[in-house]
Amino acid sequence: MAKANSARGRSPLPPAEKQVASSPTLAVPETGKARSKSRSKSRSKTKAKSKAKETSYRSDGVEDHDVFLLPLSDYWVVLALTLVALAVRVYKIYQPSSVVFDEVHFGGFATKYIKGKFFMDVHPPLAKMLIALTGWLAGFDGSFDFKEIGKDYIEPNVPYVAMRMFPAICGVALAPCMYLTLKTLGCRSMTALLGTGLIIFENGLLTQARLILLDSPLVAATAYTALSFNAFTNQHEQGPSKAFGISWWFWLLNTGLGLGITVSIKWVGLFTIAWVGVLTMVQLWVLLGDSKNVPIRLWCKHFMARVFALIVVPVTFYLAMFAIHFTALVNPGEGDGFMSSEFQATLNTKRMKDVPADVVMGSKVSIRHVNTQGGYLHSHPLMYPTGSKQQQITLYPHKDENNLWLLENQTQPLGMDGEPINGTNAWDLLPEPEYIKNGAVLRLYHTNTHRRLHSHDVRPPVSEAEWQNEVSAYGYEGFDGDANDYFRVEIVGKQTKGAVAKERLRTIETKFRLVHVMTGCVLFSHKVKLPSWASEQQEVTCARGGSLPNSLWYIESNQSPHLGPDAEKANYRKPGFFGKFAELHAVMWRTNAGLTDSHTWDSRPESWPILRRGINFWGRSHTQVYLIGNPIVWWSSTIAIVTWVVFKAIAVLRWQRSYGDYNNTTFKRFDYEVGMSVLGWALHYFPFFLMKRQLFLHHYFPALYFGVIALCQVFDYATARIPSAGRKDSSIINKVTAILFLIVTAGVFMLFAPLAYGSPWTKAECNRVKLFPTWDFDCKTFHDSYDKYTMLTVQAGTAATPSPEAVKADAAASKVEEKAAEAVSAKPEDEGENEPRVVAKEETIEFRDQDGNLLNEEQVKSLEGKVEFKTKYETKTRVVDEDGNEVSVGEAAAGVAPPHPDVEGSDPETVKNEAAAPEEEVPVPPQPHDAAASKDGEMEEAQKQPKPASEGKEATVHEEL
């Protein structure tokens, strides 16, 4: 017993060693001793090799899952799933046949690319350029403007289906990417099929992929990057034998390319870069610890390979996309007002000729503001409705004759006889020019309206603050003015380039302030728009204590008889590519950060994982497009992430208590592999909590993709990889569970599919799946039964087909009749079977002037050839019952026609057009009045302030972002 007890706690000896230990002592021959030594050396070598293997950076339990070495059956499955994804994504992609949600912006960008018009958007250009390229290849000429939700594609023959195909193909690409990613991570083929099915039948991803939007290309690029990096990680974890091999390099370089593509679509790609960057640093840290297999020289080789592939490659690709962007947009557009004068000078027709460098008394100049996109100091023959009611002074972003000012001294010059020379051209008569030096006191004479820049102790019309005074134009031709017209020039040396420009005014080079002599305030402008009575131009005030950037001005154009052809010239310094690149990114960043206004359909990040609400995209003819995810996919992925977080918390606590869980290979692989995906989810999700800008449900899509990967990994471990007592065949459990999961997901997908496809639906079916009040799609939009939907409604999502009794009209009148049919056929719920029928239709043409007055035939004939006829359509419906009694249209259609579900309620343009627009409008020739005011007013009404171009407060309004 004593011997037995003494043996407890020791490792059992191998059989040979047991035999030697238990046998009596024998005299061993010399040869035997030699053999014993030889065996001892052999065992020592084996232990050394085993120890070296343990210290290698090769990860335990990792097998080669190269996607190019999969069984042939996997490739057939990938092909089949890709075809299913294609069918799901392109099914009825032609509907809706009108502009949907942010197609207003991204379709509009295609127009601008084709026409070469510069615009400013908060997103990088890659996906927008590819959408434009798709449209151009399909024959789009850029004539359609995409200006409002619901604008018809069919009549102007827009190749919108081809343009939607690009995001759709990106959505299809998610299927093979997901399957191959899961195979790379070591999941069973059935698990990979499940994950791919979850992506295919995800309603939110489907909705985005069917429209001209950026999120589908973004998620596709993120998916490709995830595939590439996971494949590279698999090669890396197999140790030194795979390092720097063909597959190793292939996937590393493709990871860098994927990062470049992702960040060139949206800056959300920076989160993907962060994910790859964190895991790459972990890899380099592990390599640094393997001193036996990875000497410092080899470690530096690993480091430089990753720098080249993961930094140089994506940065080069990103720069190349902006180089193409600048090459394509060479003409001025709505976005150039955001850029500096130097940037604008690189655009066609904005390039300025060389102008005289020196500024003298009597020079006719245009003065630009430095800070707020360089608007011009401007006046026009319109008066302030409040305050002094004197002539308006504004900041105007476009070149115009009303931007010209004559620089006068505070006193008139003296002639040879010592007498003052009168007139605004007095300084032109002097024998020598009089330079304008720092500290000079000037009067600024507006050449078009003969009034001078003026300020006084009167509050401005909008910024009614005590520290700001009104600035106006005061006087008349021949009037000498008063002391409130005096402004002192203060050159700001730190902002001025050149020694001479710091002493006297120089065109472009000198940055200066204009200080009002009588009050001490400084000419000032900021991003505050005046109301419509000033054409929404920017306010100019005189501020006491205003910020320096908003008080800085410079002279752009300059002409004087004293400055002839031989005078020294000045012009903007032409910025190079990197200068334009840096400036555009600064503007993009400021604009993106400034999108803080609330939005009807915005949401905050905490609501995304639980799918609290969606986004209303479009609605017409009792159909609706509403972005909402598949609840099964969203909620199960969230549960999987929470499961791993709980597992990790328990594992850390057990590790701290010295449990040996991490000695188990399966435990360790589950922790690291699922942790990689959860890290990707977290880095694509939590940064949004730091953003104060508008956020929407679709911002969660990249994080959702990583969440689905994590879900499938947890599923694979739970059903196939974690050993369980009594479980004989794990593959059966894995397959059966995956099939059931996929059937449930597909079933829920079908329930919500009408919201993605814009298909007919019924109120009852809609209410049945509306589980929460925060799912705010409108079930009242839909009919009570499917038989009320016509073929045209099903196919195009536009107005209903006229009834068989309708009178056939030509193509020009068909749209009017369709709207009439819809208004007549619509009925309240309580109307029962007494549905009014369209029994007759007719088309009439009326001619009206611009004020809506009806014109007779003689007036029309007298105007022919003198004015341009513009056509506007109006539907007027007369409803009668079976007895011939007239019923008001409001009673017939009340409560049926859905409001246009634009981003913030009904589209004001749509309402206006449907309300009262004459069928034929003939503008009356303009009445003669002040020429300068007419010219200025026409330009300012046509040209609005520059606006950024995407994700604005509402997609229907032309608030480009």
PDB file of C-alpha atoms in Angstrom, residues 191-386:
ATOM      1  CA  THR A 191     -22.758  26.972 -41.735  1.00  0.00           C
ATOM      2  CA  ALA A 192     -21.323  28.935 -44.667  1.00  0.00           C
ATOM      3  CA  LEU A 193     -24.526  28.284 -46.601  1.00  0.00           C
ATOM      4  CA  LEU A 194     -26.533  29.517 -43.619  1.00  0.00           C
ATOM      5  CA  GLY A 195     -24.512  32.728 -43.360  1.00  0.00           C
ATOM      6  CA  THR A 196     -24.908  33.397 -47.059  1.00  0.00           C
ATOM      7  CA  GLY A 197     -28.638  32.809 -46.808  1.00  0.00           C
ATOM      8  CA  LEU A 198     -28.880  35.275 -43.943  1.00  0.00           C
ATOM      9  CA  ILE A 199     -27.264  37.918 -46.158  1.00  0.00           C
ATOM     10  CA  ILE A 200     -29.365  37.086 -49.209  1.00  0.00           C
ATOM     11  CA  PHE A 201     -32.629  37.237 -47.257  1.00  0.00           C
ATOM     12  CA  GLU A 202     -31.783  40.385 -45.283  1.00  0.00           C
ATOM     13  CA  ASN A 203     -34.463  42.913 -46.204  1.00  0.00           C
ATOM     14  CA  GLY A 204     -32.485  46.029 -45.370  1.00  0.00           C
ATOM     15  CA  LEU A 205     -29.500  45.062 -47.506  1.00  0.00           C
ATOM     16  CA  LEU A 206     -31.919  44.146 -50.296  1.00  0.00           C
ATOM     17  CA  THR A 207     -33.641  47.542 -50.185  1.00  0.00           C
ATOM     18  CA  GLN A 208     -30.355  49.445 -50.383  1.00  0.00           C
ATOM     19  CA  ALA A 209     -29.026  47.224 -53.182  1.00  0.00           C
ATOM     20  CA  ARG A 210     -31.985  47.939 -55.487  1.00  0.00           C
ATOM     21  CA  LEU A 211     -31.540  51.718 -55.578  1.00  0.00           C
ATOM     22  CA  ILE A 212     -28.936  54.232 -56.740  1.00  0.00           C
ATOM     23  CA  LEU A 213     -27.311  54.527 -53.304  1.00  0.00           C
ATOM     24  CA  LEU A 214     -23.803  54.116 -51.873  1.00  0.00           C
ATOM     25  CA  ASP A 215     -24.352  51.674 -49.023  1.00  0.00           C
ATOM     26  CA  SER A 216     -24.477  48.535 -51.148  1.00  0.00           C
ATOM     27  CA  PRO A 217     -21.048  49.210 -52.743  1.00  0.00           C
ATOM     28  CA  LEU A 218     -19.742  50.127 -49.282  1.00  0.00           C
ATOM     29  CA  VAL A 219     -20.850  46.850 -47.675  1.00  0.00           C
ATOM     30  CA  ALA A 220     -19.540  44.879 -50.666  1.00  0.00           C
ATOM     31  CA  ALA A 221     -16.111  46.505 -50.325  1.00  0.00           C
ATOM     32  CA  THR A 222     -16.158  45.866 -46.565  1.00  0.00           C
ATOM     33  CA  ALA A 223     -17.072  42.218 -47.199  1.00  0.00           C
ATOM     34  CA  TYR A 224     -14.238  41.775 -49.689  1.00  0.00           C
ATOM     35  CA  THR A 225     -11.774  43.327 -47.255  1.00  0.00           C
ATOM     36  CA  ALA A 226     -12.988  41.003 -44.479  1.00  0.00           C
ATOM     37  CA  LEU A 227     -12.579  37.990 -46.784  1.00  0.00           C
ATOM     38  CA  SER A 228      -9.072  39.014 -47.815  1.00  0.00           C
ATOM     39  CA  PHE A 229      -7.832  39.744 -44.310  1.00  0.00           C
ATOM     40  CA  ASN A 230      -9.305  36.582 -42.826  1.00  0.00           C
ATOM     41  CA  ALA A 231      -7.697  34.570 -45.626  1.00  0.00           C
ATOM     42  CA  PHE A 232      -4.371  36.294 -44.964  1.00  0.00           C
ATOM     43  CA  THR A 233      -4.718  35.677 -41.235  1.00  0.00           C
ATOM     44  CA  ASN A 234      -5.263  31.975 -41.947  1.00  0.00           C
ATOM     45  CA  GLN A 235      -2.000  31.912 -43.918  1.00  0.00           C
ATOM     46  CA  HIS A 236      -0.175  33.866 -41.233  1.00  0.00           C
ATOM     47  CA  GLU A 237      -1.318  31.619 -38.391  1.00  0.00           C
ATOM     48  CA  GLN A 238       0.132  28.543 -40.088  1.00  0.00           C
ATOM     49  CA  GLY A 239       3.563  29.765 -39.140  1.00  0.00           C
ATOM     50  CA  PRO A 240       6.875  30.398 -40.888  1.00  0.00           C
ATOM     51  CA  SER A 241       6.229  27.810 -43.576  1.00  0.00           C
ATOM     52  CA  LYS A 242       3.556  29.993 -45.204  1.00  0.00           C
ATOM     53  CA  ALA A 243       5.194  33.381 -44.699  1.00  0.00           C
ATOM     54  CA  PHE A 244       5.907  35.337 -47.903  1.00  0.00           C
ATOM     55  CA  GLY A 245       4.381  32.625 -50.059  1.00  0.00           C
ATOM     56  CA  ILE A 246       2.196  33.345 -53.077  1.00  0.00           C
ATOM     57  CA  SER A 247      -1.064  32.938 -51.175  1.00  0.00           C
ATOM     58  CA  TRP A 248       0.295  35.002 -48.263  1.00  0.00           C
ATOM     59  CA  TRP A 249       1.186  37.910 -50.560  1.00  0.00           C
ATOM     60  CA  PHE A 250      -1.996  37.589 -52.617  1.00  0.00           C
ATOM     61  CA  TRP A 251      -4.343  38.003 -49.680  1.00  0.00           C
ATOM     62  CA  LEU A 252      -2.228  40.679 -48.000  1.00  0.00           C
ATOM     63  CA  LEU A 253      -2.208  42.836 -51.146  1.00  0.00           C
ATOM     64  CA  ASN A 254      -5.925  42.242 -51.689  1.00  0.00           C
ATOM     65  CA  THR A 255      -6.571  43.376 -48.121  1.00  0.00           C
ATOM     66  CA  GLY A 256      -4.821  46.647 -48.914  1.00  0.00           C
ATOM     67  CA  LEU A 257      -6.763  46.994 -52.150  1.00  0.00           C
ATOM     68  CA  GLY A 258     -10.019  46.306 -50.303  1.00  0.00           C
ATOM     69  CA  LEU A 259      -9.179  48.977 -47.735  1.00  0.00           C
ATOM     70  CA  GLY A 260      -8.523  51.473 -50.525  1.00  0.00           C
ATOM     71  CA  ILE A 261     -11.815  50.652 -52.224  1.00  0.00           C
ATOM     72  CA  THR A 262     -13.800  50.838 -48.981  1.00  0.00           C
ATOM     73  CA  VAL A 263     -12.464  54.184 -47.822  1.00  0.00           C
ATOM     74  CA  SER A 264     -12.847  55.588 -51.370  1.00  0.00           C
ATOM     75  CA  ILE A 265     -16.609  54.952 -51.163  1.00  0.00           C
ATOM     76  CA  LYS A 266     -17.307  56.337 -47.708  1.00  0.00           C
ATOM     77  CA  TRP A 267     -15.178  57.398 -44.791  1.00  0.00           C
ATOM     78  CA  VAL A 268     -16.807  54.568 -42.842  1.00  0.00           C
ATOM     79  CA  GLY A 269     -13.974  52.617 -44.462  1.00  0.00           C
ATOM     80  CA  LEU A 270     -11.724  54.189 -41.812  1.00  0.00           C
ATOM     81  CA  PHE A 271     -13.402  51.850 -39.315  1.00  0.00           C
ATOM     82  CA  THR A 272     -12.423  48.902 -41.511  1.00  0.00           C
ATOM     83  CA  ILE A 273      -8.876  50.237 -41.594  1.00  0.00           C
ATOM     84  CA  ALA A 274      -8.937  50.407 -37.792  1.00  0.00           C
ATOM     85  CA  TRP A 275     -10.072  46.758 -37.605  1.00  0.00           C
ATOM     86  CA  VAL A 276      -7.297  45.558 -39.880  1.00  0.00           C
ATOM     87  CA  GLY A 277      -4.805  47.830 -38.136  1.00  0.00           C
ATOM     88  CA  VAL A 278      -5.536  46.514 -34.639  1.00  0.00           C
ATOM     89  CA  LEU A 279      -5.289  42.868 -35.691  1.00  0.00           C
ATOM     90  CA  THR A 280      -2.120  43.571 -37.695  1.00  0.00           C
ATOM     91  CA  MET A 281      -0.482  45.075 -34.621  1.00  0.00           C
ATOM     92  CA  VAL A 282      -1.427  41.932 -32.686  1.00  0.00           C
ATOM     93  CA  GLN A 283       0.218  39.812 -35.382  1.00  0.00           C
ATOM     94  CA  LEU A 284       3.402  41.905 -35.312  1.00  0.00           C
ATOM     95  CA  TRP A 285       3.486  41.720 -31.529  1.00  0.00           C
ATOM     96  CA  VAL A 286       3.280  37.922 -31.639  1.00  0.00           C
ATOM     97  CA  LEU A 287       6.034  37.827 -34.277  1.00  0.00           C
ATOM     98  CA  LEU A 288       8.230  40.018 -32.114  1.00  0.00           C
ATOM     99  CA  GLY A 289       7.946  37.477 -29.317  1.00  0.00           C
ATOM    100  CA  ASP A 290       9.107  34.561 -31.485  1.00  0.00           C
ATOM    101  CA  SER A 291      12.812  35.309 -31.205  1.00  0.00           C
ATOM    102  CA  LYS A 292      13.887  31.820 -32.355  1.00  0.00           C
ATOM    103  CA  ASN A 293      11.953  31.758 -35.624  1.00  0.00           C
ATOM    104  CA  VAL A 294      11.720  35.475 -36.327  1.00  0.00           C
ATOM    105  CA  PRO A 295      14.974  37.388 -35.910  1.00  0.00           C
ATOM    106  CA  ILE A 296      14.802  41.198 -35.999  1.00  0.00           C
ATOM    107  CA  ARG A 297      15.781  41.314 -39.656  1.00  0.00           C
ATOM    108  CA  LEU A 298      12.906  38.969 -40.591  1.00  0.00           C
ATOM    109  CA  TRP A 299      10.530  40.890 -38.325  1.00  0.00           C
ATOM    110  CA  CYS A 300      11.405  44.095 -40.177  1.00  0.00           C
ATOM    111  CA  LYS A 301      10.613  42.295 -43.428  1.00  0.00           C
ATOM    112  CA  HIS A 302       7.178  41.357 -42.043  1.00  0.00           C
ATOM    113  CA  PHE A 303       6.686  44.942 -40.895  1.00  0.00           C
ATOM    114  CA  MET A 304       7.645  46.524 -44.236  1.00  0.00           C
ATOM    115  CA  ALA A 305       5.468  44.061 -46.173  1.00  0.00           C
ATOM    116  CA  ARG A 306       2.467  45.145 -44.140  1.00  0.00           C
ATOM    117  CA  VAL A 307       3.353  48.833 -44.454  1.00  0.00           C
ATOM    118  CA  PHE A 308       3.474  48.506 -48.235  1.00  0.00           C
ATOM    119  CA  ALA A 309       0.313  46.423 -48.595  1.00  0.00           C
ATOM    120  CA  LEU A 310      -1.854  48.002 -45.885  1.00  0.00           C
ATOM    121  CA  ILE A 311      -0.726  51.644 -46.100  1.00  0.00           C
ATOM    122  CA  VAL A 312       0.946  52.403 -49.422  1.00  0.00           C
ATOM    123  CA  VAL A 313      -1.533  50.443 -51.575  1.00  0.00           C
ATOM    124  CA  PRO A 314      -4.775  51.877 -50.090  1.00  0.00           C
ATOM    125  CA  VAL A 315      -3.382  55.426 -49.895  1.00  0.00           C
ATOM    126  CA  THR A 316      -2.272  55.263 -53.541  1.00  0.00           C
ATOM    127  CA  PHE A 317      -5.663  53.940 -54.604  1.00  0.00           C
ATOM    128  CA  TYR A 318      -7.469  56.634 -52.616  1.00  0.00           C
ATOM    129  CA  LEU A 319      -5.372  59.410 -54.144  1.00  0.00           C
ATOM    130  CA  ALA A 320      -5.936  57.971 -57.620  1.00  0.00           C
ATOM    131  CA  MET A 321      -9.713  58.151 -57.166  1.00  0.00           C
ATOM    132  CA  PHE A 322      -9.523  61.850 -56.341  1.00  0.00           C
ATOM    133  CA  ALA A 323      -7.200  62.436 -59.270  1.00  0.00           C
ATOM    134  CA  ILE A 324      -9.875  60.968 -61.556  1.00  0.00           C
ATOM    135  CA  HIS A 325     -12.510  63.006 -59.699  1.00  0.00           C
ATOM    136  CA  PHE A 326     -10.664  66.280 -60.358  1.00  0.00           C
ATOM    137  CA  THR A 327     -10.035  65.317 -63.979  1.00  0.00           C
ATOM    138  CA  ALA A 328     -13.728  64.605 -64.569  1.00  0.00           C
ATOM    139  CA  LEU A 329     -15.103  67.748 -62.907  1.00  0.00           C
ATOM    140  CA  VAL A 330     -13.517  70.606 -64.811  1.00  0.00           C
ATOM    141  CA  ASN A 331     -16.496  72.961 -65.145  1.00  0.00           C
ATOM    142  CA  PRO A 332     -17.992  75.263 -62.514  1.00  0.00           C
ATOM    143  CA  GLY A 333     -20.976  73.884 -60.654  1.00  0.00           C
ATOM    144  CA  GLU A 334     -23.094  74.322 -57.566  1.00  0.00           C
ATOM    145  CA  GLY A 335     -20.325  73.106 -55.276  1.00  0.00           C
ATOM    146  CA  ASP A 336     -17.477  75.406 -56.308  1.00  0.00           C
ATOM    147  CA  GLY A 337     -18.734  78.083 -53.910  1.00  0.00           C
ATOM    148  CA  PHE A 338     -17.481  75.898 -51.062  1.00  0.00           C
ATOM    149  CA  MET A 339     -13.931  76.099 -52.334  1.00  0.00           C
ATOM    150  CA  SER A 340     -11.326  78.818 -52.131  1.00  0.00           C
ATOM    151  CA  SER A 341     -10.780  81.309 -54.908  1.00  0.00           C
ATOM    152  CA  GLU A 342      -7.524  79.556 -55.798  1.00  0.00           C
ATOM    153  CA  PHE A 343      -9.383  76.264 -56.168  1.00  0.00           C
ATOM    154  CA  GLN A 344     -12.164  77.846 -58.221  1.00  0.00           C
ATOM    155  CA  ALA A 345      -9.603  79.394 -60.540  1.00  0.00           C
ATOM    156  CA  THR A 346      -8.656  75.879 -61.717  1.00  0.00           C
ATOM    157  CA  LEU A 347     -12.156  75.347 -63.197  1.00  0.00           C
ATOM    158  CA  ASN A 348     -13.100  76.255 -66.757  1.00  0.00           C
ATOM    159  CA  THR A 349     -14.561  79.784 -67.166  1.00  0.00           C
ATOM    160  CA  LYS A 350     -13.521  80.531 -63.582  1.00  0.00           C
ATOM    161  CA  ARG A 351      -9.926  81.052 -64.542  1.00  0.00           C
ATOM    162  CA  MET A 352      -9.123  84.696 -64.050  1.00  0.00           C
ATOM    163  CA  LYS A 353      -6.951  86.755 -66.356  1.00  0.00           C
ATOM    164  CA  ASP A 354      -3.937  88.482 -64.899  1.00  0.00           C
ATOM    165  CA  VAL A 355      -4.912  91.762 -63.232  1.00  0.00           C
ATOM    166  CA  PRO A 356      -2.814  94.725 -62.069  1.00  0.00           C
ATOM    167  CA  ALA A 357      -1.120  93.994 -58.772  1.00  0.00           C
ATOM    168  CA  ASP A 358      -1.158  97.492 -57.291  1.00  0.00           C
ATOM    169  CA  VAL A 359      -4.398  99.067 -56.112  1.00  0.00           C
ATOM    170  CA  VAL A 360      -4.703 102.850 -56.441  1.00  0.00           C
ATOM    171  CA  MET A 361      -7.243 105.528 -55.661  1.00  0.00           C
ATOM    172  CA  GLY A 362      -9.969 105.403 -58.288  1.00  0.00           C
ATOM    173  CA  SER A 363      -9.511 101.670 -58.970  1.00  0.00           C
ATOM    174  CA  LYS A 364     -12.661  99.782 -59.814  1.00  0.00           C
ATOM    175  CA  VAL A 365     -12.417  96.555 -57.772  1.00  0.00           C
ATOM    176  CA  SER A 366     -14.333  93.513 -56.604  1.00  0.00           C
ATOM    177  CA  ILE A 367     -13.843  92.649 -52.945  1.00  0.00           C
ATOM    178  CA  ARG A 368     -14.075  89.060 -51.679  1.00  0.00           C
ATOM    179  CA  HIS A 369     -14.626  87.662 -48.221  1.00  0.00           C
ATOM    180  CA  VAL A 370     -11.853  85.350 -47.035  1.00  0.00           C
ATOM    181  CA  ASN A 371     -13.687  82.974 -44.729  1.00  0.00           C
ATOM    182  CA  THR A 372     -17.145  82.002 -45.975  1.00  0.00           C
ATOM    183  CA  GLN A 373     -16.371  80.455 -49.365  1.00  0.00           C
ATOM    184  CA  GLY A 374     -15.190  83.770 -50.741  1.00  0.00           C
ATOM    185  CA  GLY A 375     -18.414  85.557 -51.568  1.00  0.00           C
ATOM    186  CA  TYR A 376     -18.265  89.008 -53.150  1.00  0.00           C
ATOM    187  CA  LEU A 377     -19.220  92.261 -51.412  1.00  0.00           C
ATOM    188  CA  HIS A 378     -22.404  93.039 -53.301  1.00  0.00           C
ATOM    189  CA  SER A 379     -25.287  95.483 -53.581  1.00  0.00           C
ATOM    190  CA  HIS A 380     -28.396  95.732 -55.737  1.00  0.00           C
ATOM    191  CA  PRO A 381     -31.339  98.136 -56.129  1.00  0.00           C
ATOM    192  CA  LEU A 382     -33.424  96.475 -53.424  1.00  0.00           C
ATOM    193  CA  MET A 383     -34.091  98.000 -50.020  1.00  0.00           C
ATOM    194  CA  TYR A 384     -34.136  96.528 -46.520  1.00  0.00           C
ATOM    195  CA  PRO A 385     -37.752  96.099 -45.413  1.00  0.00           C
ATOM    196  CA  THR A 386     -36.767  96.993 -41.824  1.00  0.00           C
TER     197      THR A 386
END
